Protein backbone atom coordinates (compact mmCIF):
# COMPACT_ATOMS: atom_id res chain seq x y z
CA UNK A 1 0.00 0.00 0.00
CA UNK A 2 1.33 3.45 -0.93
CA UNK A 3 2.26 5.73 1.94
CA UNK A 4 -0.47 8.17 2.85
CA UNK A 5 0.12 11.87 3.35
CA UNK A 6 -0.17 11.43 7.10
CA UNK A 7 2.46 8.70 7.06
CA UNK A 8 4.69 11.16 5.20
CA UNK A 9 3.89 13.76 7.85
CA UNK A 10 4.98 11.30 10.54
CA UNK A 11 8.29 10.87 8.74
CA UNK A 12 8.89 14.58 9.38
CA UNK A 13 8.95 13.78 13.11
CA UNK A 14 5.43 14.97 13.87
CA UNK A 15 3.04 12.57 15.56
CA UNK A 16 -0.59 12.41 14.44
CA UNK A 17 -3.19 12.14 17.18
CA UNK A 18 -6.97 12.08 16.90
CA UNK A 19 -9.06 14.36 19.10
CA UNK A 20 -11.90 11.93 19.78
CA UNK A 21 -12.66 8.58 21.35
CA UNK A 22 -15.92 6.71 21.78
CA UNK A 23 -17.10 3.23 22.58
CA UNK A 24 -18.47 2.97 19.05
CA UNK A 25 -15.05 3.68 17.57
CA UNK A 26 -13.48 1.12 19.86
CA UNK A 27 -16.02 -1.57 19.02
CA UNK A 28 -16.41 -1.10 15.27
CA UNK A 29 -12.69 -0.82 14.50
CA UNK A 30 -12.71 2.87 13.53
CA UNK A 31 -9.91 3.72 15.95
CA UNK A 32 -7.84 0.72 14.84
CA UNK A 33 -8.26 1.74 11.19
CA UNK A 34 -7.15 5.28 11.99
CA UNK A 35 -4.00 3.81 13.49
CA UNK A 36 -3.32 1.68 10.42
CA UNK A 37 -4.47 3.90 7.56
CA UNK A 38 -3.94 7.40 8.96
CA UNK A 39 -0.79 7.03 11.10
CA UNK A 40 -2.69 7.95 14.28
CA UNK A 41 -0.55 7.22 17.35
CA UNK A 42 -2.46 8.94 20.15
CA UNK A 43 -5.88 10.06 21.35
CA UNK A 44 -7.19 13.03 23.30
CA UNK A 45 -10.61 13.44 24.86
CA UNK A 46 -12.62 16.17 26.55
CA UNK A 47 -16.14 16.63 27.96
CA UNK A 48 -17.57 17.75 24.61
CA UNK A 49 -16.37 14.55 22.95
CA UNK A 50 -17.84 12.33 25.65
CA UNK A 51 -21.11 14.26 25.68
CA UNK A 52 -21.49 13.62 21.96
CA UNK A 53 -20.67 9.92 22.35
CA UNK A 54 -23.11 9.45 25.21
CA UNK A 55 -25.97 11.22 23.44
CA UNK A 56 -25.70 9.24 20.19
CA UNK A 57 -27.25 5.78 20.19
CA UNK A 58 -27.27 3.26 23.02
CA UNK A 59 -23.68 2.01 23.18
CA UNK A 60 -23.44 2.96 26.86
CA UNK A 61 -26.91 1.96 28.02
CA UNK A 62 -26.07 -1.50 29.39
CA UNK A 63 -23.19 -0.21 31.48
CA UNK A 64 -25.21 2.79 32.63
CA UNK A 65 -27.95 0.48 33.90
CA UNK A 66 -25.35 -1.39 35.96
CA UNK A 67 -23.77 1.78 37.31
CA UNK A 68 -27.14 3.28 38.21
CA UNK A 69 -27.73 0.42 40.62
CA UNK A 70 -24.78 1.66 42.68
CA UNK A 71 -24.35 5.34 41.88
CA UNK A 72 -26.59 8.42 41.59
CA UNK A 73 -24.08 11.27 41.25
CA UNK A 74 -23.90 12.28 37.54
CA UNK A 75 -20.17 13.02 37.80
CA UNK A 76 -19.36 9.62 39.23
CA UNK A 77 -21.62 7.93 36.71
CA UNK A 78 -19.77 9.69 33.90
CA UNK A 79 -16.33 8.82 35.28
CA UNK A 80 -17.25 5.15 35.68
CA UNK A 81 -18.23 5.02 32.01
CA UNK A 82 -15.42 7.23 30.68
CA UNK A 83 -12.65 5.38 32.51
CA UNK A 84 -13.64 2.13 30.83
CA UNK A 85 -13.33 3.74 27.38
CA UNK A 86 -10.01 5.37 28.27
CA UNK A 87 -8.64 2.11 29.65
CA UNK A 88 -9.71 0.20 26.52
CA UNK A 89 -8.15 2.85 24.28
CA UNK A 90 -4.93 2.68 26.32
CA UNK A 91 -4.86 -1.07 25.77
CA UNK A 92 -5.40 -0.59 22.02
CA UNK A 93 -2.49 1.86 21.83
CA UNK A 94 -0.22 -0.05 24.22
CA UNK A 95 1.72 -1.56 21.31
CA UNK A 96 2.42 1.93 19.93
CA UNK A 97 3.59 3.06 23.34
CA UNK A 98 5.95 0.11 23.60
CA UNK A 99 7.27 0.33 20.02
CA UNK A 100 8.01 4.07 20.34
CA UNK A 101 9.72 3.68 23.70
CA UNK A 102 6.97 5.61 25.47
CA UNK A 103 7.00 8.55 23.08
CA UNK A 104 3.51 7.98 21.63
CA UNK A 105 0.56 5.66 22.19
CA UNK A 106 -1.00 7.89 24.85
CA UNK A 107 -4.68 8.44 25.61
CA UNK A 108 -5.69 11.60 27.48
CA UNK A 109 -8.36 12.03 30.15
CA UNK A 110 -9.10 15.54 31.36
CA UNK A 111 -9.61 16.69 34.92
CA UNK A 112 -12.93 18.35 35.62
CA UNK A 113 -12.95 21.84 34.01
CA UNK A 114 -14.33 23.35 37.22
CA UNK A 115 -10.96 22.61 38.84
CA UNK A 116 -9.05 24.96 36.51
CA UNK A 117 -8.50 27.44 39.35
CA UNK A 118 -8.16 24.85 42.13
CA UNK A 119 -4.60 23.55 42.53
CA UNK A 120 -5.24 21.00 45.27
CA UNK A 121 -8.44 19.73 43.67
CA UNK A 122 -6.60 19.26 40.38
CA UNK A 123 -3.78 17.31 42.05
CA UNK A 124 -6.25 15.08 43.88
CA UNK A 125 -8.26 14.28 40.74
CA UNK A 126 -5.21 13.82 38.51
CA UNK A 127 -3.79 11.30 40.97
CA UNK A 128 -7.16 9.56 41.19
CA UNK A 129 -7.36 9.21 37.41
CA UNK A 130 -3.85 7.78 37.16
CA UNK A 131 -4.62 5.29 39.94
CA UNK A 132 -8.02 4.40 38.50
CA UNK A 133 -7.05 3.88 34.85
CA UNK A 134 -3.78 2.23 35.91
CA UNK A 135 -2.12 2.27 32.48
CA UNK A 136 1.40 3.55 31.74
CA UNK A 137 0.20 5.24 28.54
CA UNK A 138 -2.37 7.50 30.19
CA UNK A 139 -2.02 11.27 30.04
CA UNK A 140 -4.11 13.23 32.51
CA UNK A 141 -4.95 16.63 31.06
CA UNK A 142 -4.42 19.62 33.36
CA UNK A 143 -5.26 23.15 32.18
CA UNK A 144 -2.30 25.48 31.85
CA UNK A 145 -3.81 28.12 34.12
CA UNK A 146 -1.87 29.86 36.88
CA UNK A 147 -3.46 27.46 39.37
CA UNK A 148 -2.64 24.54 37.11
CA UNK A 149 1.11 25.21 37.10
CA UNK A 150 1.88 23.93 40.63
CA UNK A 151 -0.40 20.94 39.99
CA UNK A 152 1.57 20.11 36.85
CA UNK A 153 4.86 20.37 38.73
CA UNK A 154 3.56 18.20 41.57
CA UNK A 155 2.25 15.45 39.30
CA UNK A 156 5.49 15.33 37.31
CA UNK A 157 7.41 15.16 40.61
CA UNK A 158 5.23 12.15 41.48
CA UNK A 159 6.26 10.48 38.22
CA UNK A 160 2.90 10.88 36.44
CA UNK A 161 2.60 11.77 32.75
CA UNK A 162 0.64 14.96 32.07
CA UNK A 163 -0.91 16.60 29.00
CA UNK A 164 -1.00 20.34 29.74
CA UNK A 165 -4.03 21.73 27.94
CA UNK A 166 -5.55 25.14 27.19
CA UNK A 167 -2.26 26.94 26.48
CA UNK A 168 -2.74 30.04 24.34
CA UNK A 169 0.12 32.44 25.08
CA UNK A 170 3.90 32.42 24.96
CA UNK A 171 4.46 33.56 28.55
CA UNK A 172 2.21 30.85 29.93
CA UNK A 173 3.85 28.26 27.68
CA UNK A 174 7.26 29.23 29.12
CA UNK A 175 5.81 28.82 32.63
CA UNK A 176 4.40 25.40 31.71
CA UNK A 177 7.79 24.18 30.49
CA UNK A 178 9.40 25.55 33.65
CA UNK A 179 6.85 23.67 35.81
CA UNK A 180 7.70 20.48 33.91
CA UNK A 181 11.42 20.98 34.46
CA UNK A 182 11.00 21.74 38.17
CA UNK A 183 8.87 18.61 38.53
CA UNK A 184 11.56 16.51 36.87
CA UNK A 185 14.26 18.02 39.09
CA UNK A 186 12.23 17.17 42.18
CA UNK A 187 11.59 13.66 40.89
CA UNK A 188 15.31 13.05 40.34
CA UNK A 189 16.20 14.56 43.71
CA UNK A 190 13.80 12.11 45.36
CA UNK A 191 15.47 9.18 43.59
CA UNK A 192 12.83 8.74 40.84
CA UNK A 193 13.39 7.77 37.23
CA UNK A 194 12.55 10.64 34.82
CA UNK A 195 12.61 8.34 31.81
CA UNK A 196 9.23 6.92 32.89
CA UNK A 197 7.53 10.35 32.75
CA UNK A 198 6.28 12.11 29.65
CA UNK A 199 4.42 15.31 28.87
CA UNK A 200 3.03 17.38 26.03
CA UNK A 201 2.14 21.07 26.05
CA UNK A 202 -1.11 21.53 24.14
CA UNK A 203 -1.03 24.87 22.38
CA UNK A 204 -4.43 25.88 20.99
CA UNK A 205 -4.24 27.23 17.46
CA UNK A 206 -7.39 28.11 15.49
CA UNK A 207 -9.07 29.82 18.43
CA UNK A 208 -6.21 32.34 18.47
CA UNK A 209 -7.04 33.45 14.94
CA UNK A 210 -10.76 33.52 15.71
CA UNK A 211 -10.27 36.01 18.55
CA UNK A 212 -7.60 38.09 16.81
CA UNK A 213 -9.60 38.23 13.57
CA UNK A 214 -12.68 39.44 15.46
CA UNK A 215 -10.67 42.38 16.76
CA UNK A 216 -9.05 43.09 13.39
CA UNK A 217 -12.41 43.14 11.66
CA UNK A 218 -13.66 45.68 14.19
CA UNK A 219 -10.69 47.90 13.35
CA UNK A 220 -11.00 47.42 9.57
CA UNK A 221 -8.86 49.03 6.89
CA UNK A 222 -5.26 47.87 6.64
CA UNK A 223 -5.66 45.80 9.79
CA UNK A 224 -7.64 43.25 7.79
CA UNK A 225 -4.43 42.11 6.09
CA UNK A 226 -3.35 40.58 9.40
CA UNK A 227 -6.30 38.19 9.65
CA UNK A 228 -5.38 34.53 9.90
CA UNK A 229 -1.76 35.17 10.82
CA UNK A 230 -1.48 35.28 14.62
CA UNK A 231 -2.16 31.59 15.36
CA UNK A 232 0.64 30.30 13.15
CA UNK A 233 3.06 33.03 14.29
CA UNK A 234 2.22 32.21 17.92
CA UNK A 235 2.91 28.50 17.43
CA UNK A 236 6.18 29.14 15.60
CA UNK A 237 7.43 31.33 18.43
CA UNK A 238 6.40 28.68 20.96
CA UNK A 239 8.43 26.11 19.03
CA UNK A 240 11.40 28.49 18.98
CA UNK A 241 11.17 28.67 22.77
CA UNK A 242 11.04 24.87 22.95
CA UNK A 243 14.21 24.62 20.85
CA UNK A 244 15.96 27.08 23.13
CA UNK A 245 15.01 25.23 26.30
CA UNK A 246 16.10 21.79 25.09
CA UNK A 247 19.45 23.28 23.98
CA UNK A 248 20.11 24.77 27.43
CA UNK A 249 22.64 23.36 29.89
CA UNK A 250 19.93 22.92 32.51
CA UNK A 251 17.90 20.72 30.19
CA UNK A 252 20.94 18.82 28.96
CA UNK A 253 21.71 17.83 32.56
CA UNK A 254 18.18 16.47 32.93
CA UNK A 255 18.30 14.68 29.60
CA UNK A 256 21.55 13.01 30.65
CA UNK A 257 19.58 11.51 33.54
CA UNK A 258 16.92 10.17 31.15
CA UNK A 259 14.40 13.04 31.07
CA UNK A 260 11.97 13.14 28.14
CA UNK A 261 11.30 16.32 26.17
CA UNK A 262 7.92 17.99 26.63
CA UNK A 263 6.76 18.22 23.04
CA UNK A 264 4.53 20.97 21.68
CA UNK A 265 1.12 19.63 20.72
CA UNK A 266 -0.95 21.67 18.27
CA UNK A 267 -4.60 21.48 19.35
CA UNK A 268 -7.74 23.03 17.88
CA UNK A 269 -6.34 22.56 14.38
CA UNK A 270 -9.56 22.56 12.37
CA UNK A 271 -10.13 25.87 10.60
CA UNK A 272 -13.07 27.85 11.95
CA UNK A 273 -13.12 30.39 9.11
CA UNK A 274 -14.35 28.86 5.82
CA UNK A 275 -12.21 31.36 3.93
CA UNK A 276 -9.08 29.59 5.19
CA UNK A 277 -7.66 26.42 3.70
CA UNK A 278 -9.00 23.46 5.69
CA UNK A 279 -5.49 22.07 6.19
CA UNK A 280 -3.91 25.42 7.13
CA UNK A 281 -3.10 24.54 10.75
CA UNK A 282 -1.47 21.30 9.76
CA UNK A 283 0.56 22.41 6.75
CA UNK A 284 2.03 25.50 8.42
CA UNK A 285 3.05 23.75 11.65
CA UNK A 286 5.02 20.72 10.49
CA UNK A 287 8.23 20.09 12.39
CA UNK A 288 10.09 17.42 14.36
CA UNK A 289 9.38 16.56 18.00
CA UNK A 290 5.82 17.85 17.82
CA UNK A 291 2.26 16.48 17.82
CA UNK A 292 -0.75 17.58 15.81
CA UNK A 293 -4.05 16.40 17.25
CA UNK A 294 -6.73 16.56 14.58
CA UNK A 295 -10.47 16.09 14.37
CA UNK A 296 -11.59 13.42 11.94
CA UNK A 297 -12.55 15.94 9.25
CA UNK A 298 -9.03 17.41 9.29
CA UNK A 299 -7.52 13.92 9.03
CA UNK A 300 -9.67 13.28 5.96
CA UNK A 301 -8.91 16.66 4.41
CA UNK A 302 -5.15 16.29 4.86
CA UNK A 303 -5.17 12.77 3.47
CA UNK A 304 -6.99 14.09 0.42
CA UNK A 305 -5.06 17.25 -0.42
CA UNK A 306 -2.55 18.12 2.32
CA UNK A 307 0.98 19.22 1.46
CA UNK A 308 3.88 17.80 3.49
CA UNK A 309 6.96 19.95 4.06
CA UNK A 310 8.86 21.15 7.13
CA UNK A 311 7.42 24.58 7.83
CA UNK A 312 7.42 25.11 11.58
CA UNK A 313 10.83 26.74 11.87
CA UNK A 314 10.65 28.73 8.63
CA UNK A 315 10.21 32.51 8.62
CA UNK A 316 10.33 32.88 12.40
CA UNK A 317 11.34 36.53 12.02
CA UNK A 318 8.11 37.08 10.11
CA UNK A 319 6.24 35.57 13.07
CA UNK A 320 7.76 38.17 15.37
CA UNK A 321 6.80 40.92 12.93
CA UNK A 322 3.18 39.72 13.01
CA UNK A 323 3.02 40.40 16.75
CA UNK A 324 4.57 43.84 16.23
CA UNK A 325 2.15 44.69 13.44
CA UNK A 326 -0.83 43.60 15.52
CA UNK A 327 0.27 45.92 18.32
CA UNK A 328 0.71 48.74 15.80
CA UNK A 329 -2.90 48.47 14.58
CA UNK A 330 -4.24 48.27 18.13
CA UNK A 331 -4.62 44.54 18.87
CA UNK A 332 -3.07 43.82 22.27
CA UNK A 333 -1.58 40.32 22.32
CA UNK A 334 -1.94 39.89 26.09
CA UNK A 335 -5.61 40.87 25.94
CA UNK A 336 -6.23 38.30 23.21
CA UNK A 337 -4.51 35.58 25.23
CA UNK A 338 -6.24 36.46 28.52
CA UNK A 339 -9.63 36.40 26.77
CA UNK A 340 -8.91 33.03 25.17
CA UNK A 341 -7.84 31.40 28.44
CA UNK A 342 -10.84 32.71 30.34
CA UNK A 343 -13.28 31.73 27.60
CA UNK A 344 -11.53 28.39 27.09
CA UNK A 345 -12.10 27.43 30.72
CA UNK A 346 -15.69 28.69 30.54
CA UNK A 347 -16.44 26.71 27.37
CA UNK A 348 -15.03 23.49 28.79
CA UNK A 349 -16.97 24.03 32.02
CA UNK A 350 -20.14 24.60 30.01
CA UNK A 351 -19.47 21.43 27.99
CA UNK A 352 -19.02 19.50 31.22
CA UNK A 353 -22.35 20.76 32.53
CA UNK A 354 -24.01 19.75 29.26
CA UNK A 355 -22.40 16.35 29.64
CA UNK A 356 -23.82 16.00 33.14
CA UNK A 357 -27.23 17.05 31.82
CA UNK A 358 -26.92 14.28 29.27
CA UNK A 359 -26.06 11.79 32.01
CA UNK A 360 -29.08 12.95 34.00
CA UNK A 361 -31.29 12.52 30.92
CA UNK A 362 -29.93 9.02 30.36
CA UNK A 363 -30.48 8.27 34.03
CA UNK A 364 -34.09 9.31 33.65
CA UNK A 365 -34.55 7.14 30.54
CA UNK A 366 -32.92 4.05 31.97
CA UNK A 367 -33.98 4.14 35.60
CA UNK A 368 -37.50 2.74 34.98
CA UNK A 369 -36.00 -0.26 33.16
JSON list of N, CA and C in Angstrom, two decimals, residues 46-85:
[
{"chain": "A", "resi": 46, "resn": "UNK", "atom": "N", "xyz": [-12.16, 15.08, 25.68]},
{"chain": "A", "resi": 46, "resn": "UNK", "atom": "CA", "xyz": [-12.62, 16.17, 26.55]},
{"chain": "A", "resi": 46, "resn": "UNK", "atom": "C", "xyz": [-14.11, 16.01, 26.77]},
{"chain": "A", "resi": 47, "resn": "UNK", "atom": "N", "xyz": [-14.72, 16.82, 27.65]},
{"chain": "A", "resi": 47, "resn": "UNK", "atom": "CA", "xyz": [-16.14, 16.63, 27.96]},
{"chain": "A", "resi": 47, "resn": "UNK", "atom": "C", "xyz": [-17.05, 16.72, 26.74]},
{"chain": "A", "resi": 48, "resn": "UNK", "atom": "N", "xyz": [-16.73, 17.61, 25.80]},
{"chain": "A", "resi": 48, "resn": "UNK", "atom": "CA", "xyz": [-17.57, 17.75, 24.61]},
{"chain": "A", "resi": 48, "resn": "UNK", "atom": "C", "xyz": [-17.61, 16.44, 23.82]},
{"chain": "A", "resi": 49, "resn": "UNK", "atom": "N", "xyz": [-16.47, 15.80, 23.71]},
{"chain": "A", "resi": 49, "resn": "UNK", "atom": "CA", "xyz": [-16.37, 14.55, 22.95]},
{"chain": "A", "resi": 49, "resn": "UNK", "atom": "C", "xyz": [-17.20, 13.46, 23.63]},
{"chain": "A", "resi": 50, "resn": "UNK", "atom": "N", "xyz": [-17.08, 13.35, 24.95]},
{"chain": "A", "resi": 50, "resn": "UNK", "atom": "CA", "xyz": [-17.84, 12.33, 25.65]},
{"chain": "A", "resi": 50, "resn": "UNK", "atom": "C", "xyz": [-19.33, 12.62, 25.63]},
{"chain": "A", "resi": 51, "resn": "UNK", "atom": "N", "xyz": [-19.70, 13.91, 25.71]},
{"chain": "A", "resi": 51, "resn": "UNK", "atom": "CA", "xyz": [-21.11, 14.26, 25.68]},
{"chain": "A", "resi": 51, "resn": "UNK", "atom": "C", "xyz": [-21.74, 13.81, 24.37]},
{"chain": "A", "resi": 52, "resn": "UNK", "atom": "N", "xyz": [-21.00, 14.02, 23.28]},
{"chain": "A", "resi": 52, "resn": "UNK", "atom": "CA", "xyz": [-21.49, 13.62, 21.96]},
{"chain": "A", "resi": 52, "resn": "UNK", "atom": "C", "xyz": [-21.64, 12.09, 21.89]},
{"chain": "A", "resi": 53, "resn": "UNK", "atom": "N", "xyz": [-20.63, 11.39, 22.41]},
{"chain": "A", "resi": 53, "resn": "UNK", "atom": "CA", "xyz": [-20.67, 9.92, 22.35]},
{"chain": "A", "resi": 53, "resn": "UNK", "atom": "C", "xyz": [-21.82, 9.36, 23.17]},
{"chain": "A", "resi": 54, "resn": "UNK", "atom": "N", "xyz": [-22.05, 9.95, 24.34]},
{"chain": "A", "resi": 54, "resn": "UNK", "atom": "CA", "xyz": [-23.11, 9.45, 25.21]},
{"chain": "A", "resi": 54, "resn": "UNK", "atom": "C", "xyz": [-24.50, 9.71, 24.63]},
{"chain": "A", "resi": 55, "resn": "UNK", "atom": "N", "xyz": [-24.65, 10.83, 23.92]},
{"chain": "A", "resi": 55, "resn": "UNK", "atom": "CA", "xyz": [-25.97, 11.22, 23.44]},
{"chain": "A", "resi": 55, "resn": "UNK", "atom": "C", "xyz": [-26.37, 10.49, 22.16]},
{"chain": "A", "resi": 56, "resn": "UNK", "atom": "N", "xyz": [-25.41, 9.89, 21.47]},
{"chain": "A", "resi": 56, "resn": "UNK", "atom": "CA", "xyz": [-25.70, 9.24, 20.19]},
{"chain": "A", "resi": 56, "resn": "UNK", "atom": "C", "xyz": [-25.86, 7.73, 20.39]},
{"chain": "A", "resi": 57, "resn": "UNK", "atom": "N", "xyz": [-27.04, 7.22, 20.14]},
{"chain": "A", "resi": 57, "resn": "UNK", "atom": "CA", "xyz": [-27.25, 5.78, 20.19]},
{"chain": "A", "resi": 57, "resn": "UNK", "atom": "C", "xyz": [-27.32, 5.24, 21.60]},
{"chain": "A", "resi": 58, "resn": "UNK", "atom": "N", "xyz": [-27.10, 3.93, 21.72]},
{"chain": "A", "resi": 58, "resn": "UNK", "atom": "CA", "xyz": [-27.27, 3.26, 23.02]},
{"chain": "A", "resi": 58, "resn": "UNK", "atom": "C", "xyz": [-26.06, 2.43, 23.42]},
{"chain": "A", "resi": 59, "resn": "UNK", "atom": "N", "xyz": [-24.88, 2.81, 22.92]},
{"chain": "A", "resi": 59, "resn": "UNK", "atom": "CA", "xyz": [-23.68, 2.01, 23.18]},
{"chain": "A", "resi": 59, "resn": "UNK", "atom": "C", "xyz": [-23.35, 1.93, 24.66]},
{"chain": "A", "resi": 60, "resn": "UNK", "atom": "N", "xyz": [-23.79, 2.92, 25.44]},
{"chain": "A", "resi": 60, "resn": "UNK", "atom": "CA", "xyz": [-23.44, 2.96, 26.86]},
{"chain": "A", "resi": 60, "resn": "UNK", "atom": "C", "xyz": [-24.57, 2.49, 27.76]},
{"chain": "A", "resi": 61, "resn": "UNK", "atom": "N", "xyz": [-25.72, 2.18, 27.19]},
{"chain": "A", "resi": 61, "resn": "UNK", "atom": "CA", "xyz": [-26.91, 1.96, 28.02]},
{"chain": "A", "resi": 61, "resn": "UNK", "atom": "C", "xyz": [-26.76, 0.78, 28.98]},
{"chain": "A", "resi": 62, "resn": "UNK", "atom": "N", "xyz": [-26.19, -0.33, 28.52]},
{"chain": "A", "resi": 62, "resn": "UNK", "atom": "CA", "xyz": [-26.07, -1.50, 29.39]},
{"chain": "A", "resi": 62, "resn": "UNK", "atom": "C", "xyz": [-25.20, -1.19, 30.61]},
{"chain": "A", "resi": 63, "resn": "UNK", "atom": "N", "xyz": [-24.06, -0.53, 30.35]},
{"chain": "A", "resi": 63, "resn": "UNK", "atom": "CA", "xyz": [-23.19, -0.21, 31.48]},
{"chain": "A", "resi": 63, "resn": "UNK", "atom": "C", "xyz": [-23.85, 0.82, 32.40]},
{"chain": "A", "resi": 64, "resn": "UNK", "atom": "N", "xyz": [-24.55, 1.79, 31.81]},
{"chain": "A", "resi": 64, "resn": "UNK", "atom": "CA", "xyz": [-25.21, 2.79, 32.63]},
{"chain": "A", "resi": 64, "resn": "UNK", "atom": "C", "xyz": [-26.25, 2.15, 33.56]},
{"chain": "A", "resi": 65, "resn": "UNK", "atom": "N", "xyz": [-26.98, 1.17, 33.05]},
{"chain": "A", "resi": 65, "resn": "UNK", "atom": "CA", "xyz": [-27.95, 0.48, 33.90]},
{"chain": "A", "resi": 65, "resn": "UNK", "atom": "C", "xyz": [-27.26, -0.17, 35.11]},
{"chain": "A", "resi": 66, "resn": "UNK", "atom": "N", "xyz": [-26.10, -0.77, 34.86]},
{"chain": "A", "resi": 66, "resn": "UNK", "atom": "CA", "xyz": [-25.35, -1.39, 35.96]},
{"chain": "A", "resi": 66, "resn": "UNK", "atom": "C", "xyz": [-24.88, -0.34, 36.96]},
{"chain": "A", "resi": 67, "resn": "UNK", "atom": "N", "xyz": [-24.31, 0.74, 36.43]},
{"chain": "A", "resi": 67, "resn": "UNK", "atom": "CA", "xyz": [-23.77, 1.78, 37.31]},
{"chain": "A", "resi": 67, "resn": "UNK", "atom": "C", "xyz": [-24.87, 2.43, 38.12]},
{"chain": "A", "resi": 68, "resn": "UNK", "atom": "N", "xyz": [-26.04, 2.62, 37.51]},
{"chain": "A", "resi": 68, "resn": "UNK", "atom": "CA", "xyz": [-27.14, 3.28, 38.21]},
{"chain": "A", "resi": 68, "resn": "UNK", "atom": "C", "xyz": [-27.64, 2.48, 39.42]},
{"chain": "A", "resi": 69, "resn": "UNK", "atom": "N", "xyz": [-27.35, 1.21, 39.46]},
{"chain": "A", "resi": 69, "resn": "UNK", "atom": "CA", "xyz": [-27.73, 0.42, 40.62]},
{"chain": "A", "resi": 69, "resn": "UNK", "atom": "C", "xyz": [-26.89, 0.79, 41.85]},
{"chain": "A", "resi": 70, "resn": "UNK", "atom": "N", "xyz": [-25.71, 1.38, 41.59]},
{"chain": "A", "resi": 70, "resn": "UNK", "atom": "CA", "xyz": [-24.78, 1.66, 42.68]},
{"chain": "A", "resi": 70, "resn": "UNK", "atom": "C", "xyz": [-24.50, 3.15, 42.87]},
{"chain": "A", "resi": 71, "resn": "UNK", "atom": "N", "xyz": [-24.81, 3.95, 41.86]},
{"chain": "A", "resi": 71, "resn": "UNK", "atom": "CA", "xyz": [-24.35, 5.34, 41.88]},
{"chain": "A", "resi": 71, "resn": "UNK", "atom": "C", "xyz": [-25.44, 6.27, 41.36]},
{"chain": "A", "resi": 72, "resn": "UNK", "atom": "N", "xyz": [-25.59, 7.43, 42.00]},
{"chain": "A", "resi": 72, "resn": "UNK", "atom": "CA", "xyz": [-26.59, 8.42, 41.59]},
{"chain": "A", "resi": 72, "resn": "UNK", "atom": "C", "xyz": [-25.98, 9.74, 41.15]},
{"chain": "A", "resi": 73, "resn": "UNK", "atom": "N", "xyz": [-24.75, 10.00, 41.57]},
{"chain": "A", "resi": 73, "resn": "UNK", "atom": "CA", "xyz": [-24.08, 11.27, 41.25]},
{"chain": "A", "resi": 73, "resn": "UNK", "atom": "C", "xyz": [-23.70, 11.28, 39.77]},
{"chain": "A", "resi": 74, "resn": "UNK", "atom": "N", "xyz": [-24.20, 12.26, 38.99]},
{"chain": "A", "resi": 74, "resn": "UNK", "atom": "CA", "xyz": [-23.90, 12.28, 37.54]},
{"chain": "A", "resi": 74, "resn": "UNK", "atom": "C", "xyz": [-22.41, 12.29, 37.23]},
{"chain": "A", "resi": 75, "resn": "UNK", "atom": "N", "xyz": [-21.62, 12.99, 38.05]},
{"chain": "A", "resi": 75, "resn": "UNK", "atom": "CA", "xyz": [-20.17, 13.02, 37.80]},
{"chain": "A", "resi": 75, "resn": "UNK", "atom": "C", "xyz": [-19.56, 11.63, 37.94]},
{"chain": "A", "resi": 76, "resn": "UNK", "atom": "N", "xyz": [-19.93, 10.95, 39.00]},
{"chain": "A", "resi": 76, "resn": "UNK", "atom": "CA", "xyz": [-19.36, 9.62, 39.23]},
{"chain": "A", "resi": 76, "resn": "UNK", "atom": "C", "xyz": [-19.86, 8.62, 38.19]},
{"chain": "A", "resi": 77, "resn": "UNK", "atom": "N", "xyz": [-21.11, 8.79, 37.78]},
{"chain": "A", "resi": 77, "resn": "UNK", "atom": "CA", "xyz": [-21.62, 7.93, 36.71]},
{"chain": "A", "resi": 77, "resn": "UNK", "atom": "C", "xyz": [-20.80, 8.14, 35.45]},
{"chain": "A", "resi": 78, "resn": "UNK", "atom": "N", "xyz": [-20.57, 9.39, 35.09]},
{"chain": "A", "resi": 78, "resn": "UNK", "atom": "CA", "xyz": [-19.77, 9.69, 33.90]},
{"chain": "A", "resi": 78, "resn": "UNK", "atom": "C", "xyz": [-18.36, 9.10, 34.01]},
{"chain": "A", "resi": 79, "resn": "UNK", "atom": "N", "xyz": [-17.71, 9.31, 35.15]},
{"chain": "A", "resi": 79, "resn": "UNK", "atom": "CA", "xyz": [-16.33, 8.82, 35.28]},
{"chain": "A", "resi": 79, "resn": "UNK", "atom": "C", "xyz": [-16.27, 7.30, 35.18]},
{"chain": "A", "resi": 80, "resn": "UNK", "atom": "N", "xyz": [-17.25, 6.62, 35.76]},
{"chain": "A", "resi": 80, "resn": "UNK", "atom": "CA", "xyz": [-17.25, 5.15, 35.68]},
{"chain": "A", "resi": 80, "resn": "UNK", "atom": "C", "xyz": [-17.29, 4.70, 34.23]},
{"chain": "A", "resi": 81, "resn": "UNK", "atom": "N", "xyz": [-18.10, 5.38, 33.42]},
{"chain": "A", "resi": 81, "resn": "UNK", "atom": "CA", "xyz": [-18.23, 5.02, 32.01]},
{"chain": "A", "resi": 81, "resn": "UNK", "atom": "C", "xyz": [-16.99, 5.44, 31.23]},
{"chain": "A", "resi": 82, "resn": "UNK", "atom": "N", "xyz": [-16.55, 6.68, 31.44]},
{"chain": "A", "resi": 82, "resn": "UNK", "atom": "CA", "xyz": [-15.42, 7.23, 30.68]},
{"chain": "A", "resi": 82, "resn": "UNK", "atom": "C", "xyz": [-14.14, 6.45, 30.93]},
{"chain": "A", "resi": 83, "resn": "UNK", "atom": "N", "xyz": [-13.89, 6.08, 32.18]},
{"chain": "A", "resi": 83, "resn": "UNK", "atom": "CA", "xyz": [-12.65, 5.38, 32.51]},
{"chain": "A", "resi": 83, "resn": "UNK", "atom": "C", "xyz": [-12.55, 4.06, 31.77]},
{"chain": "A", "resi": 84, "resn": "UNK", "atom": "N", "xyz": [-13.67, 3.39, 31.58]},
{"chain": "A", "resi": 84, "resn": "UNK", "atom": "CA", "xyz": [-13.64, 2.13, 30.83]},
{"chain": "A", "resi": 84, "resn": "UNK", "atom": "C", "xyz": [-13.20, 2.37, 29.38]},
{"chain": "A", "resi": 85, "resn": "UNK", "atom": "N", "xyz": [-13.74, 3.42, 28.74]},
{"chain": "A", "resi": 85, "resn": "UNK", "atom": "CA", "xyz": [-13.33, 3.74, 27.38]},
{"chain": "A", "resi": 85, "resn": "UNK", "atom": "C", "xyz": [-11.85, 4.12, 27.32]}
]
